Short mmCIF file of C-alpha atoms and ligand atoms in Angstrom, two decimals:
data_model
loop_
_atom_site.label_atom_id
_atom_site.label_comp_id
_atom_site.label_asym_id
_atom_site.label_seq_id
_atom_site.Cartn_x
_atom_site.Cartn_y
_atom_site.Cartn_z
CA UNK A 1 40.59 -24.39 -81.52
CA UNK A 2 39.71 -21.78 -78.94
CA UNK A 3 40.65 -22.03 -75.31
CA UNK A 4 40.22 -19.66 -72.38
CA UNK A 5 42.77 -18.51 -69.85
CA UNK A 6 41.24 -17.40 -66.57
CA UNK A 7 43.15 -15.35 -64.03
CA UNK A 8 42.09 -13.45 -60.98
CA UNK A 9 42.43 -9.69 -61.13
CA UNK A 10 43.84 -8.05 -58.03
CA UNK A 11 43.15 -4.42 -57.53
CA UNK A 12 43.90 -1.68 -55.05
CA UNK A 13 41.14 0.50 -53.70
CA UNK A 14 41.48 3.11 -56.42
CA UNK A 15 41.75 0.56 -59.23
CA UNK A 16 38.72 -1.21 -57.87
CA UNK A 17 36.71 1.99 -58.03
CA UNK A 18 37.78 2.56 -61.62
CA UNK A 19 36.82 -1.01 -62.54
CA UNK A 20 33.44 -0.51 -60.96
CA UNK A 21 32.89 2.72 -62.87
CA UNK A 22 33.74 1.00 -66.15
CA UNK A 23 31.57 -1.97 -65.19
CA UNK A 24 28.66 0.31 -64.40
CA UNK A 25 29.02 2.14 -67.71
CA UNK A 26 28.97 -1.20 -69.54
CA UNK A 27 25.77 -2.06 -67.67
CA UNK A 28 24.26 1.30 -68.62
CA UNK A 29 25.03 0.72 -72.29
CA UNK A 30 23.83 -2.89 -72.12
CA UNK A 31 20.55 -1.77 -70.61
CA UNK A 32 20.09 0.97 -73.19
CA UNK A 33 20.68 -1.47 -76.04
CA UNK A 34 18.34 -4.02 -74.46
CA UNK A 35 15.68 -1.37 -74.05
CA UNK A 36 15.91 -0.52 -77.74
CA UNK A 37 15.76 -4.19 -78.80
CA UNK A 38 12.99 -5.13 -76.41
CA UNK A 39 10.84 -2.21 -77.55
CA UNK A 40 11.32 -3.25 -81.17
CA UNK A 41 10.47 -6.84 -80.27
CA UNK A 42 7.32 -5.93 -78.35
CA UNK A 43 6.18 -3.58 -81.14
CA UNK A 44 6.49 -6.47 -83.54
CA UNK A 45 9.31 -4.83 -85.49
CA UNK A 46 12.53 -6.62 -86.32
CA UNK A 47 15.25 -6.34 -83.71
CA UNK A 48 17.98 -4.05 -85.10
CA UNK A 49 21.19 -5.65 -86.33
CA UNK A 50 24.58 -5.13 -84.74
CA UNK A 51 25.63 -2.70 -87.46
CA UNK A 52 22.46 -0.68 -87.07
CA UNK A 53 22.78 -0.60 -83.30
CA UNK A 54 26.35 0.65 -83.63
CA UNK A 55 25.31 3.56 -85.82
CA UNK A 56 22.28 4.33 -83.64
CA UNK A 57 24.32 4.36 -80.45
CA UNK A 58 27.33 6.20 -81.87
CA UNK A 59 26.30 9.43 -80.21
CA UNK A 60 24.72 7.85 -77.16
CA UNK A 61 26.17 9.13 -73.91
CA UNK A 62 26.73 5.72 -72.37
CA UNK A 63 28.55 4.60 -75.52
CA UNK A 64 30.74 7.68 -75.55
CA UNK A 65 31.59 7.14 -71.88
CA UNK A 66 33.49 3.98 -72.82
CA UNK A 67 36.52 3.34 -75.01
CA UNK A 68 35.22 2.35 -78.46
CA UNK A 69 36.50 -1.22 -78.34
CA UNK A 70 34.63 -1.83 -75.08
CA UNK A 71 31.44 -0.08 -76.20
CA UNK A 72 31.28 -2.01 -79.48
CA UNK A 73 31.81 -5.26 -77.68
CA UNK A 74 28.98 -4.52 -75.22
CA UNK A 75 26.64 -3.86 -78.15
CA UNK A 76 27.79 -7.04 -79.88
CA UNK A 77 27.24 -9.08 -76.73
CA UNK A 78 23.80 -7.57 -76.20
CA UNK A 79 22.84 -8.37 -79.79
CA UNK A 80 24.21 -11.90 -79.49
CA UNK A 81 21.86 -12.47 -76.58
CA UNK A 82 19.05 -11.90 -79.07
CA UNK A 83 20.57 -14.30 -81.58
CA UNK A 84 20.55 -17.07 -79.02
CA UNK A 85 17.06 -16.10 -77.92
CA UNK A 86 15.79 -16.47 -81.48
CA UNK A 87 17.65 -19.74 -81.94
CA UNK A 88 16.01 -21.14 -78.81
CA UNK A 89 12.65 -19.78 -79.89
CA UNK A 90 12.92 -21.72 -83.16
CA UNK A 91 13.68 -24.89 -81.20
CA UNK A 92 10.73 -24.21 -78.92
CA UNK A 93 8.38 -23.76 -81.86
CA UNK A 94 9.60 -27.03 -83.31
CA UNK A 95 8.68 -28.62 -80.00
CA UNK A 96 12.28 -29.43 -79.02
CA UNK A 97 12.19 -27.34 -75.87
CA UNK A 98 9.79 -27.71 -73.00
CA UNK A 99 9.78 -24.12 -71.81
CA UNK A 100 9.75 -21.00 -73.96
CA UNK A 101 13.05 -19.08 -73.73
CA UNK A 102 13.16 -15.81 -71.86
CA UNK A 103 13.92 -12.64 -73.73
CA UNK A 104 17.26 -10.96 -72.91
CA UNK A 105 17.13 -9.08 -69.67
CA UNK A 106 18.52 -5.96 -68.14
CA UNK A 107 21.51 -5.98 -65.83
CA UNK A 108 19.41 -4.77 -62.99
CA UNK A 109 18.32 -6.08 -59.62
CA UNK A 110 14.62 -6.82 -59.90
CA UNK A 111 13.84 -6.07 -56.30
CA UNK A 112 15.75 -2.86 -55.82
CA UNK A 113 15.77 -1.75 -59.45
CA UNK A 114 19.46 -1.02 -59.07
CA UNK A 115 21.78 -1.54 -61.99
CA UNK A 116 24.59 -4.04 -61.39
CA UNK A 117 27.78 -4.65 -63.27
CA UNK A 118 28.74 -8.03 -64.49
CA UNK A 119 31.03 -8.12 -67.48
CA UNK A 120 33.46 -5.75 -69.12
CA UNK A 121 34.15 -7.12 -72.60
CA UNK A 122 37.25 -5.96 -74.44
CA UNK A 123 37.25 -6.45 -78.16
CA UNK A 124 40.67 -6.95 -79.59
CA UNK A 125 44.03 -8.01 -78.36
CA UNK A 126 45.35 -4.67 -79.59
CA UNK A 127 43.44 -2.86 -76.86
CA UNK A 128 44.69 -4.86 -73.90
CA UNK A 129 47.75 -6.74 -72.88
CA UNK A 130 47.93 -9.63 -70.49
CA UNK A 131 50.94 -11.44 -69.16
CA UNK A 132 51.51 -13.58 -66.08
CA UNK A 133 51.78 -10.51 -63.88
CA UNK A 134 49.74 -7.66 -65.28
CA UNK A 135 46.65 -6.84 -67.25
CA UNK A 136 46.66 -3.45 -68.89
CA UNK A 137 43.61 -1.78 -70.42
CA UNK A 138 42.76 1.46 -72.16
CA UNK A 139 40.98 3.86 -69.85
CA UNK A 140 37.92 5.91 -70.82
CA UNK A 141 38.97 9.42 -71.79
CA UNK A 142 37.62 11.19 -68.72
CA UNK A 143 39.33 8.81 -66.30
CA UNK A 144 42.82 9.43 -67.65
CA UNK A 145 44.98 11.63 -65.50
CA UNK A 146 47.25 12.33 -68.45
CA UNK A 147 47.51 11.35 -72.08
CA UNK A 148 48.16 7.67 -72.75
CA UNK A 149 47.22 6.61 -69.22
CA UNK A 150 46.24 2.98 -68.92
CA UNK A 151 44.67 0.90 -66.21
CA UNK A 152 47.29 -1.57 -65.04
CA UNK A 153 46.06 -4.35 -62.80
CA UNK A 154 48.12 -7.09 -61.16
CA UNK A 155 46.82 -10.59 -61.89
CA UNK A 156 47.23 -13.96 -60.25
CA UNK A 157 46.95 -17.31 -61.97
CA UNK A 158 48.40 -19.39 -64.74
CA UNK A 159 48.02 -18.70 -68.43
CA UNK A 160 47.42 -22.30 -69.42
CA UNK A 161 47.13 -21.80 -73.12
CA UNK A 162 49.55 -20.04 -75.40
CA UNK A 163 48.29 -18.95 -78.77
CA UNK A 164 46.90 -16.00 -80.66
CA UNK A 165 45.09 -13.77 -78.14
CA UNK A 166 41.51 -12.89 -79.02
CA UNK A 167 38.88 -11.10 -76.96
CA UNK A 168 39.11 -10.61 -73.21
CA UNK A 169 36.31 -10.29 -70.69
CA UNK A 170 36.46 -9.07 -67.14
CA UNK A 171 33.89 -10.88 -65.05
CA UNK A 172 32.67 -9.77 -61.68
CA UNK A 173 31.81 -12.49 -59.21
CA UNK A 174 29.33 -10.95 -56.76
CA UNK A 175 29.50 -13.90 -54.36
CA UNK A 176 33.24 -13.58 -53.96
CA UNK A 177 33.36 -9.86 -54.74
CA UNK A 178 36.23 -10.45 -57.07
CA UNK A 179 37.09 -9.75 -60.67
CA UNK A 180 38.37 -12.38 -63.08
CA UNK A 181 39.81 -11.99 -66.53
CA UNK A 182 38.81 -14.52 -69.18
CA UNK A 183 41.05 -14.40 -72.20
CA UNK A 184 40.22 -16.30 -75.36
CA UNK A 185 43.23 -17.62 -77.25
CA UNK A 186 43.35 -19.46 -80.52
CA UNK A 187 45.59 -22.48 -80.29
CA UNK A 188 46.51 -24.77 -83.16
CA UNK A 189 44.56 -28.02 -83.49
CA UNK A 190 46.54 -30.97 -82.19
CA UNK A 191 47.48 -33.40 -84.88
CA UNK A 192 45.13 -36.31 -84.90
CA UNK A 193 46.79 -39.65 -85.15
CA UNK A 194 44.59 -41.71 -87.42
CA UNK A 195 46.50 -44.90 -87.93
CA UNK A 196 46.53 -47.53 -86.72
CA UNK A 197 42.93 -46.92 -85.77
CA UNK A 198 41.96 -48.11 -82.34
CA UNK A 199 38.57 -47.58 -80.81
CA UNK A 200 37.08 -47.26 -77.37
CA UNK A 201 33.60 -46.54 -76.05
CA UNK A 202 32.29 -44.64 -73.08
CA UNK A 203 28.92 -45.10 -71.43
CA UNK A 204 27.85 -42.21 -69.20
CA UNK A 205 25.53 -42.73 -66.29
CA UNK A 206 24.73 -41.66 -62.76
CA UNK A 207 25.68 -44.48 -60.41
CA UNK A 208 28.63 -45.30 -62.58
CA UNK A 209 29.56 -41.95 -64.03
CA UNK A 210 31.49 -43.44 -66.89
CA UNK A 211 32.16 -46.97 -68.08
CA UNK A 212 34.99 -47.44 -70.54
CA UNK A 213 35.55 -50.31 -72.95
CA UNK A 214 38.67 -50.39 -75.10
CA UNK A 215 39.07 -52.49 -78.20
CA UNK A 216 41.03 -55.60 -77.33
CA UNK A 217 41.28 -54.82 -73.62
CA UNK A 218 39.78 -57.55 -71.47
CA UNK A 219 38.86 -55.30 -68.63
CA UNK A 220 36.32 -52.55 -68.63
CA UNK A 221 36.84 -49.57 -66.41
CA UNK A 222 34.18 -48.00 -64.23
CA UNK A 223 34.26 -44.57 -62.61
CA UNK A 224 32.00 -44.86 -59.59
CA UNK A 225 29.67 -41.96 -58.93
CA UNK A 226 29.13 -42.79 -55.29
CA UNK A 227 31.55 -40.40 -53.59
CA UNK A 228 30.90 -37.67 -56.11
CA UNK A 229 27.16 -37.68 -55.45
CA UNK A 230 27.67 -38.04 -51.72
CA UNK A 231 29.59 -34.80 -51.75
CA UNK A 232 26.99 -33.21 -53.99
CA UNK A 233 24.21 -34.20 -51.59
CA UNK A 234 26.17 -32.86 -48.64
CA UNK A 235 26.37 -29.41 -50.21
CA UNK A 236 22.78 -29.61 -51.41
CA UNK A 237 21.72 -30.07 -47.81
CA UNK A 238 23.76 -27.05 -46.81
CA UNK A 239 22.04 -25.06 -49.53
CA UNK A 240 18.62 -26.21 -48.33
CA UNK A 241 19.46 -25.19 -44.78
CA UNK A 242 20.54 -21.75 -45.93
CA UNK A 243 17.38 -21.40 -48.00
CA UNK A 244 15.27 -22.30 -45.00
CA UNK A 245 17.09 -19.71 -42.95
CA UNK A 246 16.50 -17.06 -45.63
CA UNK A 247 12.84 -17.99 -45.94
CA UNK A 248 12.34 -17.37 -42.27
CA UNK A 249 13.89 -13.95 -42.67
CA UNK A 250 11.69 -13.27 -45.70
CA UNK A 251 14.60 -13.13 -48.09
CA UNK A 252 15.31 -14.95 -51.30
CA UNK A 253 19.05 -14.92 -51.69
CA UNK A 254 22.26 -14.09 -49.94
CA UNK A 255 25.94 -14.01 -50.63
CA UNK A 256 26.34 -17.14 -48.57
CA UNK A 257 23.77 -18.94 -50.67
CA UNK A 258 25.50 -17.94 -53.88
CA UNK A 259 28.79 -19.12 -52.45
CA UNK A 260 27.33 -22.49 -51.48
CA UNK A 261 26.00 -22.99 -55.00
CA UNK A 262 29.43 -22.11 -56.33
CA UNK A 263 31.19 -24.52 -54.00
CA UNK A 264 28.87 -27.36 -54.93
CA UNK A 265 29.30 -26.77 -58.65
CA UNK A 266 33.06 -26.42 -58.37
CA UNK A 267 33.53 -29.56 -56.34
CA UNK A 268 31.50 -31.50 -58.87
CA UNK A 269 33.47 -30.01 -61.72
CA UNK A 270 36.73 -30.89 -59.98
CA UNK A 271 35.76 -34.57 -59.96
CA UNK A 272 34.69 -34.41 -63.59
CA UNK A 273 37.81 -32.62 -64.79
CA UNK A 274 39.93 -35.22 -62.99
CA UNK A 275 37.82 -38.00 -64.50
CA UNK A 276 38.34 -36.65 -68.00
CA UNK A 277 42.08 -36.34 -67.37
CA UNK A 278 42.38 -39.88 -66.02
CA UNK A 279 40.31 -41.18 -68.90
CA UNK A 280 42.53 -39.49 -71.45
CA UNK A 281 45.65 -40.88 -69.75
CA UNK A 282 44.23 -44.39 -70.09
CA UNK A 283 43.16 -43.83 -73.70
CA UNK A 284 46.63 -42.60 -74.55
CA UNK A 285 48.24 -45.55 -72.85
CA UNK A 286 46.16 -47.81 -75.08
CA UNK A 287 46.88 -45.65 -78.14
CA UNK A 288 43.18 -45.12 -78.76
CA UNK A 289 42.36 -42.86 -81.70
CA UNK A 290 38.55 -42.78 -81.61
CA UNK A 291 36.19 -42.68 -78.65
CA UNK A 292 32.49 -43.39 -79.05
CA UNK A 293 30.32 -41.65 -76.52
CA UNK A 294 26.68 -42.43 -76.14
CA UNK A 295 24.17 -39.64 -76.41
CA UNK A 296 22.85 -38.46 -73.10
CA UNK A 297 19.27 -39.48 -73.69
CA UNK A 298 19.96 -42.89 -72.19
CA UNK A 299 20.86 -41.42 -68.86
CA UNK A 300 17.33 -40.63 -67.81
CA UNK A 301 16.65 -44.31 -67.13
CA UNK A 302 19.53 -44.34 -64.70
CA UNK A 303 18.39 -41.37 -62.71
CA UNK A 304 15.78 -42.60 -60.30
CA UNK A 305 17.94 -42.85 -57.25
CA UNK A 306 19.56 -40.73 -54.61
CA UNK A 307 17.99 -38.85 -51.76
CA UNK A 308 14.94 -37.03 -53.00
CA UNK A 309 15.79 -37.84 -56.57
CA UNK A 310 18.41 -35.18 -56.53
CA UNK A 311 19.92 -36.20 -59.82
CA UNK A 312 16.78 -35.67 -61.80
CA UNK A 313 17.09 -31.99 -61.09
CA UNK A 314 20.72 -31.91 -61.98
CA UNK A 315 20.69 -33.25 -65.45
CA UNK A 316 23.01 -30.43 -66.49
CA UNK A 317 25.83 -32.24 -64.72
CA UNK A 318 25.91 -34.93 -67.41
CA UNK A 319 26.14 -32.36 -70.14
CA UNK A 320 29.11 -30.90 -68.30
CA UNK A 321 30.80 -34.29 -67.94
CA UNK A 322 30.32 -35.01 -71.60
CA UNK A 323 31.71 -31.65 -72.66
CA UNK A 324 34.73 -32.03 -70.39
CA UNK A 325 35.48 -35.50 -71.76
CA UNK A 326 35.15 -34.22 -75.34
CA UNK A 327 37.40 -31.24 -74.60
CA UNK A 328 40.06 -33.39 -72.93
CA UNK A 329 40.06 -35.76 -75.90
CA UNK A 330 40.26 -32.88 -78.36
CA UNK A 331 43.33 -31.53 -76.61
CA UNK A 332 45.29 -34.72 -77.27
CA UNK A 333 43.83 -35.40 -80.69
CA UNK A 334 41.50 -38.28 -79.90
CA UNK A 335 38.38 -38.14 -82.06
CA UNK A 336 35.04 -38.19 -80.25
CA UNK A 337 32.08 -39.69 -82.08
CA UNK A 338 28.56 -39.39 -80.69
CA UNK A 339 26.60 -42.57 -81.03
CA UNK A 340 22.84 -42.74 -80.77
CA UNK A 341 21.68 -45.01 -77.98
CA UNK A 342 20.13 -48.13 -79.41
CA UNK A 343 19.32 -50.43 -76.54
CA UNK A 344 22.93 -50.63 -75.43
CA UNK A 345 21.99 -51.83 -71.98
CA UNK A 346 19.38 -54.40 -72.97
CA UNK A 347 21.47 -56.77 -75.08
CA UNK A 348 24.36 -59.07 -74.27
CA UNK A 349 27.68 -57.85 -75.64
CA UNK A 350 28.71 -61.37 -76.61
CA UNK A 351 25.67 -62.95 -78.24
CA UNK A 352 23.27 -60.02 -78.60
CA UNK A 353 20.29 -61.71 -76.98
CA UNK A 354 18.39 -59.67 -74.46
CA UNK A 355 19.61 -59.72 -70.87
CA UNK A 356 17.88 -59.96 -67.51
CA UNK A 357 18.49 -57.30 -64.90
CA UNK A 358 17.99 -59.04 -61.53
CA UNK A 359 19.54 -56.02 -59.85
CA UNK A 360 20.26 -52.69 -61.36
CA UNK A 361 24.00 -53.11 -61.82
CA UNK A 362 23.87 -56.65 -63.16
CA UNK A 363 23.04 -57.91 -66.61
CA UNK A 364 22.58 -61.66 -66.95
CA UNK A 365 22.46 -63.37 -70.31
CA UNK A 366 20.62 -66.67 -70.24
CA UNK A 367 21.65 -67.67 -73.73
CA UNK A 368 25.40 -67.72 -73.23
CA UNK A 369 25.48 -67.62 -69.45
CA UNK A 370 27.38 -64.34 -69.17
CA UNK A 371 27.02 -62.20 -66.07
CA UNK A 372 27.94 -58.62 -66.77
CA UNK A 373 28.27 -55.45 -64.90
CA UNK A 374 25.45 -53.62 -66.64
CA UNK A 375 27.51 -50.53 -67.45
CA UNK A 376 30.50 -52.50 -68.71
CA UNK A 377 28.14 -54.41 -70.96
CA UNK A 378 26.64 -51.16 -72.22
CA UNK A 379 30.07 -49.72 -72.97
CA UNK A 380 31.03 -52.84 -74.94
CA UNK A 381 27.77 -52.60 -76.86
CA UNK A 382 28.49 -48.99 -77.80
CA UNK A 383 31.89 -50.12 -79.01
CA UNK A 384 30.29 -52.88 -81.06
CA UNK A 385 27.75 -50.54 -82.61
CA UNK A 386 30.29 -47.89 -83.51
CA UNK A 387 33.01 -50.16 -84.72
CA UNK A 388 33.21 -52.14 -87.90
CA UNK A 389 35.59 -54.71 -86.47
CA UNK A 390 33.97 -55.87 -83.20
CA UNK A 391 35.28 -55.15 -79.75
CA UNK A 392 37.98 -57.79 -79.82
CA UNK A 393 37.23 -59.03 -76.33
CA UNK A 394 37.04 -62.73 -75.53
CA UNK A 395 33.77 -64.29 -74.53
CA UNK A 396 34.03 -64.50 -70.75
CA UNK A 397 33.28 -61.20 -69.08
CA UNK A 398 35.70 -60.36 -66.31
CA UNK A 399 35.12 -58.26 -63.29
CA UNK A 400 35.51 -54.68 -64.39
CA UNK A 401 38.11 -52.43 -62.79
CA UNK A 402 36.59 -49.76 -60.70
CA UNK A 403 37.87 -46.34 -59.81
CA UNK A 404 36.49 -44.11 -57.14
CA UNK A 405 36.85 -40.46 -56.31
CA UNK A 406 38.81 -39.75 -53.16
CA UNK A 407 38.06 -36.01 -53.41
CA UNK A 408 41.50 -35.56 -54.84
CA UNK A 409 42.06 -38.12 -57.58
CA UNK A 410 40.51 -41.20 -59.09
CA UNK A 411 42.00 -44.26 -57.45
CA UNK A 412 41.23 -47.94 -57.69
CA UNK A 413 39.19 -49.45 -54.91
CA UNK A 414 41.93 -51.98 -54.45
CA UNK A 415 44.57 -49.30 -53.98
CA UNK A 416 42.55 -47.55 -51.32
CA UNK A 417 41.67 -50.78 -49.51
CA UNK A 418 45.31 -51.79 -49.36
CA UNK A 419 46.21 -48.44 -47.92
CA UNK A 420 48.43 -47.43 -50.80
CA UNK A 421 49.95 -44.04 -50.15
CA UNK A 422 48.18 -41.35 -52.13
CA UNK A 423 51.40 -40.50 -53.94
CA UNK A 424 51.18 -43.71 -55.93
CA UNK A 425 49.79 -43.65 -59.40
CA UNK A 426 46.26 -44.91 -59.91
CA UNK A 427 45.72 -48.63 -59.76
CA UNK A 428 44.99 -49.20 -63.42
CA UNK A 429 47.41 -51.83 -64.66
CA UNK A 430 49.69 -50.97 -67.54
CA UNK A 431 49.11 -52.57 -70.89
CA UNK A 432 51.39 -55.50 -71.47
ZN1 ZN B 1 24.98 -63.62 -74.19
#
């Protein structure tokens, strides 16, 4: 299993200049490789392979201006961009994508034509070293003051994952004007506890971000999306205001705009990461071994709300939530099984007959008289579909537990209404 450590790179004035020189050389090489590949593509020839590019660029000046393990990695990255382009193109031709993919681009500002730096990839762990305090890199030959000189940069952050170090990439964030180091480490797979098997199911949505049903647990748990989207809308409005301001000035983008986008995405991710963590805590408490998660296709039905239908344009968010949940489960060894949506919200979880939806969040079964929270019902249905042994929940549906985001952690509505100090653990009752 691969994980990434991310730390911020601090640099003095001189170190910063050196980083920028290296970054610019990477961009020069990237652009040269892209030029070669694009020409081949437009001429109808095959795009050269990584090995061929390496031998073609061996004597190239922008390749020779970099240490070999950086130069090779730039070429590899540039070639990989073509691999993903072709993969997307195949999907597009099969009709699985709406828009044709764009061919790999230059690292260059379109308006000014100026080259910009973005990433400095470093190939192997033998060519860099990273600890909690310093990152040290090989310098290009001409930038060394004396033999064996290295670029040593102080770093700030936590190395979350310990394991076998793999590649490292230095990323430049133009909005913050900062460098970050992303280190890939290989960590051993956590042992997956298989027996006794216990199952749970998660239904993802917009109003209720996630609804959880656990085998044999009489309550279902809902993560309310209300506060999360409220915050998202707040920042979206700020973005719109900034865009209006830029429009008036005849500009398209600004550092402030980039920062606002970043803030909005990060705040959303914060809520999602916390959701995944809380979810995993609950799953562990119930000793769940397998989690069924519905495919995202069902979400589209749930997306016609919010000011100006904001969610429709932010479908990516659900992909992110799903990935974060899967990653959090993988870390503790809970298996995640994707289940195809098969009318999970239209049938009653007790008797299977179709339900009425008088209001969006309610599902009423006329056959057995059950009144469900629609998402809790859907989660139970996913559990039923995935499992071979039923969901083990008695007939009468109970009011589901609901958690909401207080911009810091997921807490139960009850806890917040009663004014529980924030230091208390979340309001989910322990299993008896
Ligand atoms: Zn029923």
